[in-house]
Coordinates of C-alpha atoms in Angstrom, one line a residue:
M226 CA -66.3 -42.4 42.7
T227 CA -66.0 -38.5 43.0
T228 CA -65.0 -36.2 46.5
R229 CA -66.8 -33.6 44.4
P230 CA -70.8 -33.3 44.2
W231 CA -72.2 -36.0 41.2
K232 CA -75.0 -34.6 39.5
H233 CA -77.5 -37.0 38.6
P234 CA -78.1 -37.3 34.7
K235 CA -81.4 -37.4 34.7
T236 CA -82.8 -35.6 38.0
G237 CA -80.0 -32.8 38.1
I238 CA -79.8 -33.4 41.8
Y239 CA -76.6 -33.4 43.4
Y240 CA -75.4 -36.8 45.6
L241 CA -72.0 -37.5 47.7
R242 CA -70.7 -41.1 46.0
R243 CA -67.9 -42.5 47.7
A244 CA -66.4 -46.1 47.6
V245 CA -66.9 -48.0 50.8
P246 CA -63.4 -49.0 51.9
A247 CA -62.7 -52.5 51.3
D248 CA -62.6 -53.5 55.5
L249 CA -66.3 -52.1 55.9
L250 CA -68.0 -53.9 52.9
A251 CA -69.3 -56.6 54.9
L252 CA -70.8 -54.2 57.3
I253 CA -72.2 -51.9 55.1
G254 CA -73.1 -54.5 52.5
K255 CA -72.9 -52.4 49.6
R256 CA -69.6 -50.8 47.4
E257 CA -70.7 -47.3 47.1
E258 CA -72.3 -45.0 49.3
K259 CA -74.9 -42.5 47.5
I260 CA -76.5 -39.7 49.4
S261 CA -78.8 -37.5 47.9
L262 CA -77.7 -33.9 48.9
G263 CA -81.3 -32.8 47.7
T264 CA -80.6 -29.6 45.9
K265 CA -79.4 -28.6 42.2
D266 CA -77.9 -25.5 43.0
P267 CA -74.2 -26.4 42.6
V268 CA -72.9 -23.8 45.0
R269 CA -75.1 -25.2 47.7
A270 CA -74.0 -28.6 46.9
K271 CA -70.8 -27.9 48.0
S272 CA -71.6 -27.0 51.0
L273 CA -73.6 -29.7 51.8
H274 CA -71.4 -32.2 50.5
A275 CA -68.2 -31.0 52.9
H276 CA -71.2 -31.8 55.6
A277 CA -71.9 -35.0 54.4
L278 CA -68.5 -36.2 53.9
L279 CA -67.9 -35.5 57.7
E280 CA -70.8 -37.3 58.5
L281 CA -69.5 -40.2 56.7
D282 CA -66.2 -40.4 57.9
G283 CA -67.7 -40.3 61.5
R284 CA -69.7 -43.4 60.7
W285 CA -67.0 -44.9 59.3
T286 CA -65.1 -44.7 62.0
N287 CA -67.5 -45.4 64.5
L288 CA -68.1 -49.0 62.4
R289 CA -64.5 -50.0 62.7
A290 CA -64.4 -49.3 66.5
G291 CA -66.9 -52.4 66.7
P292 CA -70.0 -52.4 68.9
K293 CA -70.6 -49.6 71.6
L294 CA -71.6 -49.2 75.2
L295 CA -74.5 -46.6 75.5
S296 CA -75.0 -44.5 78.8
E297 CA -78.1 -43.2 79.3
R298 CA -76.8 -39.6 78.7
E299 CA -75.4 -40.5 75.6
A300 CA -78.5 -41.7 74.2
H301 CA -80.3 -38.6 75.5
E302 CA -78.1 -36.5 74.0
M303 CA -77.6 -38.0 70.4
V304 CA -81.6 -37.5 70.0
E305 CA -82.2 -34.0 71.7
P306 CA -82.1 -32.9 68.0
L307 CA -85.6 -34.2 67.8
Y308 CA -86.8 -31.9 70.2
A309 CA -86.3 -28.7 68.4
W310 CA -87.1 -30.4 64.9
W311 CA -90.5 -31.7 66.2
I312 CA -91.7 -28.3 67.7
D313 CA -90.0 -26.3 64.5
Q314 CA -92.4 -29.2 62.8
H315 CA -95.8 -27.7 64.5
R316 CA -95.0 -24.3 66.2
D317 CA -97.2 -22.6 63.3
E318 CA -100.1 -24.9 64.4
P319 CA -99.5 -26.9 67.6
S320 CA -102.9 -28.2 68.1
Q321 CA -102.6 -29.9 64.9
Q322 CA -100.1 -32.4 66.2
A323 CA -101.6 -35.6 66.0
F324 CA -99.0 -37.6 65.6
W325 CA -97.7 -38.2 69.1
R326 CA -100.5 -39.2 71.7
I327 CA -99.3 -37.7 74.9
D328 CA -101.4 -39.9 77.0
L329 CA -99.7 -43.2 75.6
G330 CA -95.9 -41.4 75.8
E331 CA -95.5 -41.7 79.5
N332 CA -96.6 -45.7 79.2
L333 CA -94.3 -47.2 76.4
W334 CA -92.7 -50.3 77.4
P335 CA -94.8 -51.3 80.4
R336 CA -93.1 -53.6 82.6
R337 CA -94.8 -56.8 83.2
P338 CA -95.2 -58.1 87.0
S339 CA -93.3 -60.9 88.0
G340 CA -95.1 -64.5 87.4
W341 CA -97.4 -62.6 84.6
S342 CA -97.0 -65.1 82.1
L343 CA -98.0 -67.8 84.5
Q344 CA -101.2 -66.3 85.4
S345 CA -104.8 -68.2 84.9
N346 CA -106.4 -65.7 82.4
L347 CA -103.6 -64.8 80.8
A348 CA -105.5 -65.8 77.7
A349 CA -108.4 -63.7 78.1
T350 CA -105.8 -60.7 78.8
L351 CA -104.1 -61.0 75.7
I352 CA -107.2 -61.0 73.7
N353 CA -108.4 -58.2 75.6
E354 CA -105.4 -56.3 74.7
A355 CA -105.2 -57.5 71.1
A356 CA -109.0 -55.7 71.0
D357 CA -107.8 -52.3 72.8
P358 CA -106.9 -49.4 69.9
A359 CA -104.7 -48.0 72.7
V360 CA -102.7 -51.0 72.8
G361 CA -102.4 -50.7 69.0
A362 CA -101.4 -47.3 68.9
R363 CA -98.8 -47.7 71.7
R364 CA -97.1 -50.5 69.7
D365 CA -96.7 -48.0 66.7
M366 CA -95.4 -45.8 69.3
E367 CA -92.8 -48.1 70.5
E368 CA -92.0 -49.1 66.7
W369 CA -91.7 -45.9 65.4
C370 CA -88.9 -45.0 68.5
T371 CA -87.1 -48.0 67.6
D372 CA -86.9 -47.4 63.9
Q373 CA -85.6 -43.8 64.7
A374 CA -83.3 -45.6 66.9
D375 CA -82.2 -47.5 64.2
A376 CA -81.8 -44.7 61.6
V377 CA -79.4 -42.9 64.7
L378 CA -77.6 -45.6 64.9
K379 CA -77.1 -46.4 61.0
Q380 CA -76.4 -42.7 60.3
R381 CA -73.5 -42.5 62.8
G382 CA -72.2 -45.9 62.0
I383 CA -72.8 -47.1 65.6
V384 CA -73.1 -50.7 66.6
V385 CA -74.9 -51.6 70.2
D386 CA -76.6 -54.3 71.5
Q387 CA -80.2 -55.0 71.9
S388 CA -80.4 -53.7 75.4
D389 CA -78.8 -50.3 74.7
R390 CA -81.0 -50.1 71.0
R391 CA -84.1 -50.1 73.6
K392 CA -82.3 -47.1 75.7
L393 CA -81.9 -45.2 72.7
A394 CA -85.7 -46.1 71.4
R395 CA -86.7 -45.0 75.1
A396 CA -84.7 -41.6 74.6
V397 CA -86.6 -40.9 71.3
A398 CA -89.8 -41.3 73.0
A399 CA -88.5 -39.1 76.1
V400 CA -88.0 -36.3 73.8
M401 CA -90.7 -36.8 71.6
Q402 CA -93.4 -36.6 74.9
R403 CA -91.6 -33.1 76.1
A404 CA -91.7 -31.6 72.9
S405 CA -95.2 -32.6 72.5
L406 CA -96.4 -31.6 76.1
A407 CA -94.7 -28.0 75.0
L408 CA -96.8 -27.8 71.7
K409 CA -99.9 -29.1 73.9
A410 CA -98.9 -25.7 75.9
A411 CA -98.8 -24.1 73.0
A412 CA -101.5 -24.7 71.9
Q413 CA -103.6 -23.1 74.7
G414 CA -101.4 -19.6 74.4
E415 CA -98.0 -20.4 76.4
S416 CA -95.2 -19.3 74.7
L417 CA -92.6 -22.1 73.5
D418 CA -89.5 -22.4 75.1
V419 CA -87.3 -24.3 72.9
G420 CA -83.9 -24.4 75.1
Q421 CA -82.1 -23.5 71.5
Q422 CA -82.9 -22.2 68.5
P423 CA -84.9 -24.0 66.1
I424 CA -82.5 -25.8 64.2
A425 CA -82.5 -26.6 60.3
R426 CA -83.3 -30.2 59.5
S427 CA -79.8 -30.3 57.9
T428 CA -78.5 -31.2 61.1
L429 CA -81.3 -33.6 62.1
P430 CA -79.8 -37.0 62.8
L431 CA -82.6 -38.9 61.5
A432 CA -86.0 -38.3 59.1
M433 CA -89.5 -38.7 60.6
A434 CA -89.9 -41.9 59.2
V435 CA -91.3 -45.2 60.2
Q436 CA -88.2 -47.3 58.2
P437 CA -84.3 -46.1 58.9
Y438 CA -84.1 -44.4 56.1
D439 CA -80.6 -43.1 54.6
T440 CA -80.6 -40.0 56.1
A441 CA -78.7 -36.9 54.0
P442 CA -77.8 -33.5 55.3
I443 CA -80.6 -32.0 53.4
T444 CA -83.2 -29.5 54.3
L445 CA -86.8 -30.7 53.2
P446 CA -89.5 -28.4 53.0
P447 CA -93.1 -29.0 53.7
A448 CA -95.1 -31.5 51.7
K449 CA -98.4 -31.8 51.2
L450 CA -99.6 -35.4 49.9
S451 CA -101.9 -33.5 47.2
A452 CA -99.0 -31.4 46.2
L453 CA -96.7 -34.3 45.6
V454 CA -99.1 -35.4 43.1
E455 CA -99.1 -32.4 41.3
A456 CA -95.8 -31.9 41.4
W457 CA -95.3 -35.3 40.0
W458 CA -97.6 -34.9 37.5
R459 CA -95.9 -31.4 36.1
E460 CA -93.1 -33.5 35.2
A461 CA -94.9 -36.8 34.4
E462 CA -96.5 -35.3 31.4
R463 CA -94.1 -34.4 29.7
T464 CA -92.5 -38.0 29.5
G465 CA -96.0 -39.3 27.8
K466 CA -97.9 -40.0 31.0
S467 CA -101.6 -39.8 30.5
V468 CA -104.3 -38.0 32.1
S469 CA -105.6 -41.0 33.2
T470 CA -102.7 -42.2 34.9
R471 CA -102.8 -38.8 36.8
E472 CA -106.4 -39.2 37.8
A473 CA -105.9 -42.7 38.9
Y474 CA -102.6 -41.6 41.4
A475 CA -104.7 -38.6 42.8
H476 CA -107.2 -40.9 43.6
A477 CA -105.1 -43.2 45.1
F478 CA -103.7 -40.5 47.3
R479 CA -107.0 -39.1 48.4
L480 CA -108.1 -42.1 49.8
L481 CA -104.7 -42.2 51.8
T482 CA -105.3 -38.6 52.8
R483 CA -109.0 -39.4 54.0
F484 CA -107.7 -42.9 55.6
L485 CA -104.8 -41.2 57.8
G486 CA -106.2 -37.7 58.5
H487 CA -104.3 -35.5 57.3
D488 CA -102.2 -34.3 54.2
D489 CA -98.4 -34.0 55.7
A490 CA -96.0 -36.1 53.3
H491 CA -93.2 -36.1 56.2
R492 CA -95.5 -37.9 58.6
V493 CA -96.4 -40.9 56.4
T494 CA -94.5 -44.2 57.2
K495 CA -94.1 -47.6 56.2
Q496 CA -96.8 -48.8 58.7
D497 CA -99.0 -46.2 57.5
I498 CA -98.8 -47.6 54.1
V499 CA -99.5 -51.5 55.3
R500 CA -102.4 -50.0 57.5
F501 CA -104.2 -48.6 54.5
K502 CA -103.1 -51.7 52.1
D503 CA -105.0 -53.4 54.5
H504 CA -107.9 -51.3 55.0
R505 CA -108.2 -51.3 51.2
L506 CA -108.2 -54.3 51.1
A507 CA -111.4 -54.5 53.5
S508 CA -113.4 -52.0 51.6
R509 CA -116.0 -52.5 49.4
K510 CA -117.1 -50.9 45.8
R511 CA -120.1 -49.1 45.7
N512 CA -121.9 -52.5 44.1
G513 CA -121.4 -54.5 47.6
E514 CA -117.9 -56.1 46.3
L515 CA -114.5 -56.1 47.9
V516 CA -111.9 -54.3 45.9
S517 CA -109.9 -56.8 44.5
A518 CA -106.2 -57.1 45.3
T519 CA -105.4 -56.6 42.1
T520 CA -106.7 -53.0 42.5
V521 CA -104.9 -52.3 45.8
K522 CA -101.9 -53.9 44.3
N523 CA -101.7 -52.4 40.7
S524 CA -103.3 -49.0 41.3
D525 CA -103.5 -47.8 44.7
L526 CA -99.6 -49.4 46.1
A527 CA -98.3 -48.7 42.3
A528 CA -99.6 -44.7 42.2
L529 CA -97.9 -44.7 46.0
K530 CA -94.9 -45.7 45.1
A531 CA -93.9 -44.0 41.9
V532 CA -94.9 -40.9 43.0
F533 CA -93.1 -41.1 46.8
G534 CA -90.4 -42.2 44.8
W535 CA -90.4 -39.2 42.4
A536 CA -90.4 -37.2 45.4
H537 CA -87.4 -38.9 47.1
D538 CA -85.2 -38.5 44.1
N539 CA -86.2 -34.7 43.7
G540 CA -85.7 -34.2 47.3
H541 CA -89.0 -33.4 48.8
V542 CA -89.4 -36.2 51.1
A543 CA -86.8 -38.3 53.3
G544 CA -87.8 -41.9 51.8
N545 CA -90.1 -43.8 49.9
P546 CA -92.8 -45.2 52.8
A547 CA -94.5 -47.6 50.8
V548 CA -91.1 -49.1 49.1
G549 CA -91.4 -53.2 49.6
V550 CA -95.1 -53.1 50.9
T551 CA -97.2 -55.3 48.4
V552 CA -99.9 -57.4 48.1
A553 CA -99.4 -61.1 47.9
K554 CA -100.1 -62.8 44.7
A555 CA -103.1 -65.5 45.1
A556 CA -104.1 -68.0 42.2
K557 CA -107.6 -67.1 40.6
V558 CA -110.3 -69.7 40.5
K559 CA -111.1 -69.4 37.0
L560 CA -114.7 -70.9 36.3
R561 CA -115.4 -69.6 32.7
E562 CA -113.7 -67.6 30.0
R563 CA -113.8 -63.5 30.5
E564 CA -115.7 -63.1 27.4
F565 CA -119.4 -63.0 27.0
T566 CA -121.2 -65.8 26.1
A567 CA -123.0 -65.4 22.9
E568 CA -126.6 -65.6 24.7
E569 CA -125.1 -62.9 27.4
A570 CA -123.8 -60.4 24.4
R571 CA -127.3 -60.9 23.0
T572 CA -129.5 -60.1 26.5
L573 CA -127.3 -56.5 27.0
L574 CA -127.3 -56.0 23.2
R575 CA -130.7 -56.5 23.1
A576 CA -131.5 -53.9 26.4
A577 CA -129.3 -51.5 24.5
L578 CA -131.6 -51.0 21.5
H579 CA -134.6 -51.7 23.5
L580 CA -133.8 -48.7 26.2
T581 CA -135.9 -45.7 26.6
P582 CA -134.5 -42.1 28.1
G583 CA -135.0 -41.9 31.2
R584 CA -134.4 -39.4 34.2
E585 CA -130.2 -39.3 33.2
L586 CA -128.4 -37.0 31.0
P587 CA -129.2 -37.4 27.3
Q588 CA -125.2 -38.5 26.8
T589 CA -125.6 -41.2 29.4
Y590 CA -129.0 -42.3 28.1
A591 CA -126.7 -42.3 24.3
A592 CA -123.7 -44.4 26.0
K593 CA -125.9 -47.1 27.2
R594 CA -127.7 -47.6 23.8
W595 CA -124.5 -47.1 21.6
I596 CA -121.5 -47.9 23.4
P597 CA -122.1 -51.6 23.7
W598 CA -122.9 -52.1 19.6
V599 CA -119.8 -50.4 19.3
L600 CA -117.8 -52.5 21.3
A601 CA -118.9 -55.2 19.9
F602 CA -118.0 -54.9 16.3
T603 CA -114.6 -52.6 17.5
G604 CA -112.8 -54.2 20.1
A605 CA -112.4 -51.1 21.4
R606 CA -111.7 -50.3 25.3
V607 CA -114.9 -48.9 26.7
G608 CA -113.1 -45.7 27.6
E609 CA -112.0 -45.1 24.3
I610 CA -115.3 -45.0 23.0
A611 CA -116.8 -43.1 25.5
Q612 CA -114.5 -40.1 24.9
M613 CA -115.5 -40.3 21.3
R614 CA -115.9 -36.6 19.2
R615 CA -118.4 -36.1 16.4
Q616 CA -115.4 -35.3 14.3
D617 CA -114.0 -38.8 15.0
L618 CA -115.9 -40.6 12.7
R619 CA -115.8 -39.9 8.5
R620 CA -116.6 -41.8 5.4
E621 CA -113.2 -42.8 3.5
A622 CA -112.9 -43.9 0.0
V623 CA -112.1 -47.7 0.0
A624 CA -111.6 -49.7 -2.8
G625 CA -114.1 -52.2 -3.4
Y626 CA -116.4 -50.4 -1.8
P627 CA -118.4 -47.9 -3.9
D628 CA -119.8 -46.1 -1.8
G629 CA -117.4 -45.8 1.1
V630 CA -116.6 -47.2 4.5
W631 CA -117.5 -45.1 7.6
M632 CA -114.3 -45.2 9.8
L633 CA -114.0 -44.7 13.4
R634 CA -110.7 -42.7 14.7
I635 CA -109.3 -43.9 18.1
T636 CA -107.1 -41.4 18.7
P637 CA -105.1 -39.7 21.7
E638 CA -106.5 -36.2 20.6
A639 CA -110.4 -37.4 22.2
G640 CA -108.6 -38.5 25.1
T641 CA -106.5 -41.7 27.0
V642 CA -105.5 -44.4 24.2
K643 CA -103.3 -47.0 26.4
T644 CA -100.9 -47.3 23.6
K645 CA -101.0 -43.5 22.7
Q646 CA -101.2 -44.3 18.8
A647 CA -104.1 -43.4 16.7
R648 CA -105.8 -46.1 14.7
D649 CA -109.1 -46.4 12.2
V650 CA -111.3 -49.3 12.7
P651 CA -114.0 -49.4 10.1
L652 CA -117.8 -49.7 11.1
H653 CA -119.8 -53.2 10.7
P654 CA -122.8 -52.9 8.4
Q655 CA -125.0 -53.6 11.3
L656 CA -123.9 -50.6 12.9
V657 CA -124.8 -48.7 9.9
E658 CA -128.1 -50.3 9.4
L659 CA -128.5 -49.3 13.0
G660 CA -128.3 -45.9 12.6
F661 CA -124.8 -45.3 14.4
P662 CA -123.6 -42.8 11.8
A663 CA -126.8 -40.6 11.7
F664 CA -126.7 -40.6 15.4
V665 CA -123.3 -39.2 15.3
Q666 CA -124.3 -36.6 12.6
A667 CA -127.3 -35.4 14.9
V668 CA -125.5 -34.8 17.9
R669 CA -124.6 -30.9 17.8
A670 CA -121.8 -30.8 20.9
E671 CA -118.7 -32.3 20.2
R672 CA -118.8 -35.2 22.6
L673 CA -121.2 -37.7 22.3
F674 CA -121.6 -39.6 25.5
I675 CA -120.2 -36.9 28.0
V676 CA -120.2 -33.6 29.3
P677 CA -117.0 -31.8 30.0
D678 CA -116.4 -30.2 33.3
A679 CA -116.5 -26.4 34.2
A680 CA -112.8 -26.5 32.9
G681 CA -113.0 -28.5 29.5
R682 CA -111.6 -31.4 31.3
V683 CA -113.1 -35.1 30.4
A684 CA -111.6 -37.3 32.8
G685 CA -114.0 -37.4 35.5
P686 CA -117.0 -37.3 33.2
L687 CA -115.6 -39.9 31.3
Q688 CA -115.2 -42.2 34.5
G689 CA -118.8 -41.5 35.6
V690 CA -119.8 -42.5 32.6
K691 CA -118.0 -46.1 32.4
N692 CA -119.2 -46.6 36.2
R693 CA -122.6 -46.0 35.0
L694 CA -122.0 -48.5 31.7
S695 CA -120.9 -50.8 34.4
E696 CA -124.0 -50.8 36.3
F697 CA -126.2 -50.8 33.4
A698 CA -124.7 -54.2 32.4
R699 CA -124.5 -56.0 35.6
Q700 CA -128.4 -55.8 35.2
Y701 CA -128.5 -58.2 32.7
V702 CA -125.3 -60.0 33.1
S703 CA -124.6 -60.5 36.6
D704 CA -121.6 -63.2 36.7
P705 CA -118.8 -61.9 38.5
G706 CA -116.5 -64.1 35.7
V707 CA -116.9 -61.4 33.0
S708 CA -116.1 -57.9 33.2
P709 CA -119.2 -55.4 32.4
N710 CA -117.1 -53.4 29.7
H711 CA -114.2 -55.0 28.9
S712 CA -115.7 -58.8 28.0
W713 CA -116.4 -57.0 24.8
R714 CA -112.9 -56.5 23.8
H715 CA -112.5 -60.6 25.0
R716 CA -115.3 -61.6 22.9
F717 CA -114.5 -59.7 20.0
R718 CA -110.7 -61.5 19.6
T719 CA -112.9 -64.9 19.7
V720 CA -115.2 -63.8 17.2
A721 CA -112.9 -62.4 14.9
T722 CA -110.7 -65.7 15.1
E723 CA -113.6 -67.6 14.3
A724 CA -114.6 -65.6 11.3
G725 CA -110.9 -66.2 9.8
I726 CA -109.7 -62.9 10.1
A727 CA -105.6 -62.9 10.4
G728 CA -103.9 -62.2 13.9
N729 CA -102.2 -59.8 12.8
V730 CA -105.4 -57.4 11.3
I731 CA -106.9 -58.7 14.8
D732 CA -104.1 -56.6 16.6
A733 CA -104.6 -53.7 14.2
L734 CA -108.1 -52.9 14.8
C735 CA -107.8 -53.5 18.6
G736 CA -104.7 -51.6 19.1
W737 CA -102.5 -54.6 20.3
S738 CA -98.8 -54.3 19.8
A739 CA -97.0 -56.5 17.5
R740 CA -96.0 -59.8 19.2
S741 CA -92.7 -60.0 16.9
V742 CA -90.4 -58.2 15.5
G743 CA -91.3 -59.4 11.8
E744 CA -95.1 -57.8 12.3
R745 CA -93.6 -54.6 13.1
Y746 CA -92.8 -54.0 9.3
G747 CA -96.0 -52.7 7.0
S748 CA -99.0 -52.1 7.9
V749 CA -102.6 -53.3 7.7
S750 CA -104.7 -51.0 5.2
L751 CA -108.1 -49.5 5.3
K752 CA -108.9 -52.1 2.9
A753 CA -107.9 -54.9 4.9
R754 CA -109.3 -53.6 8.2
A755 CA -112.8 -53.3 6.3
D756 CA -112.4 -56.8 4.6
A757 CA -112.2 -58.0 8.0
I758 CA -114.8 -56.2 9.8
A759 CA -117.1 -56.7 6.8
R760 CA -116.4 -60.8 7.5
L761 CA -117.8 -60.3 11.0
P762 CA -121.4 -62.2 11.4
Q763 CA -124.4 -60.1 12.1
I764 CA -125.6 -60.7 15.8
T765 CA -129.0 -62.1 15.8
L766 CA -131.2 -61.0 18.9

């Protein structure tokens, strides 16, 4: 704990850190207050630290004072800074303010007539209200105002009863309505009469967020959702994050932006994230199937949590609205093994072998023709093969093989490898007989199965080829219990185990991590790998 700004050892952001007094531990629920100052500048940090310390002392004083009665005047004074802040948010483009609906702002928390709950058609009334979009929007606004009231109370350490909490929420609604009406007039060319100079966000009592974040005296610059992803990536790239992760995260943020209808990171609330989650769970993929809960949880929400979390830690946004949002885990019904059956494998390989060129790109045709066969005999991930370059196949001298062995190198130099480690996989004799090495040598371009975009990037084209391969496989293996590309990886292990290949050799071929400390010692030689691949049986169609 320190009375001076504390510099975070990883991010370089300065914080206020102060031990919570013993008499307030039960009320605050933690032993230390840690508040971001939102800056890496030591000089600015000192000034902000002093301001934050005053606010913290005031909060603790209010907590010690116990419950407080709020008058309407006090409630309006507490939230008045919202007016200038909201004006400042939309001063340049007042017509773009779409969050606060003026048509609903005057009628929040409507009073029910006496005897309302006893009316004969109550059920029908409730059903009609539930179906009315305006009712849902009004409830969202009421919840937002209540959360802002909670943020003000939390920041100041003020304890009130439920009645005064509602009073403060109504004051939030009133000031937002006035500010939004002023913006509407400004959109028609009228001058903005703020009534006071636009205040810095450092003096705001709350952050624009649906959940009551820990607020701090910081200045938050405008932040677009798309810009947050790029800023996150500039740092994440140095830590070894893959390009595919960047693409996946950027895709999730594009979906969020499209769903919200705006690109303002400061306007994203927890309620928005929940609605987005529900929207994604109800969405369908190109093949008509619902987006899986696993995709929403481990891809969409994971991306939002990671980027918003980074943005919060680095002072770009007031909080992480995705925190706590998740998808309930449901037990999957398993009706079959995840690998292709022998007959499914033969059907798909037969289709690939006899495929004739169509109107698609030569690279796409080549992918459909060769990649299923390569996956069947290597256990590789589909992306590892689809991104393959001509120079990634070479002939190696291996003891016991007079003519050498064709060796496929799966390497991060070609693109994305999940483990970020290169590995060598010998070609099975059947792949050689079918002419795969001859095909590779005949290709003039560097990439065998994709065409990089104008900037030389491969991530987008790679995903396109993977999609085409999935669609191709689904024509012949439609069972949703198997993955059209990844099931080759499952089948490879089963076939390799039946052939008597040692588990550590299978792991080395497929790029799986060692399962024990002992297995991390030593390595699997090229000869051991070649011997293992040679033991795999030929596939008879």
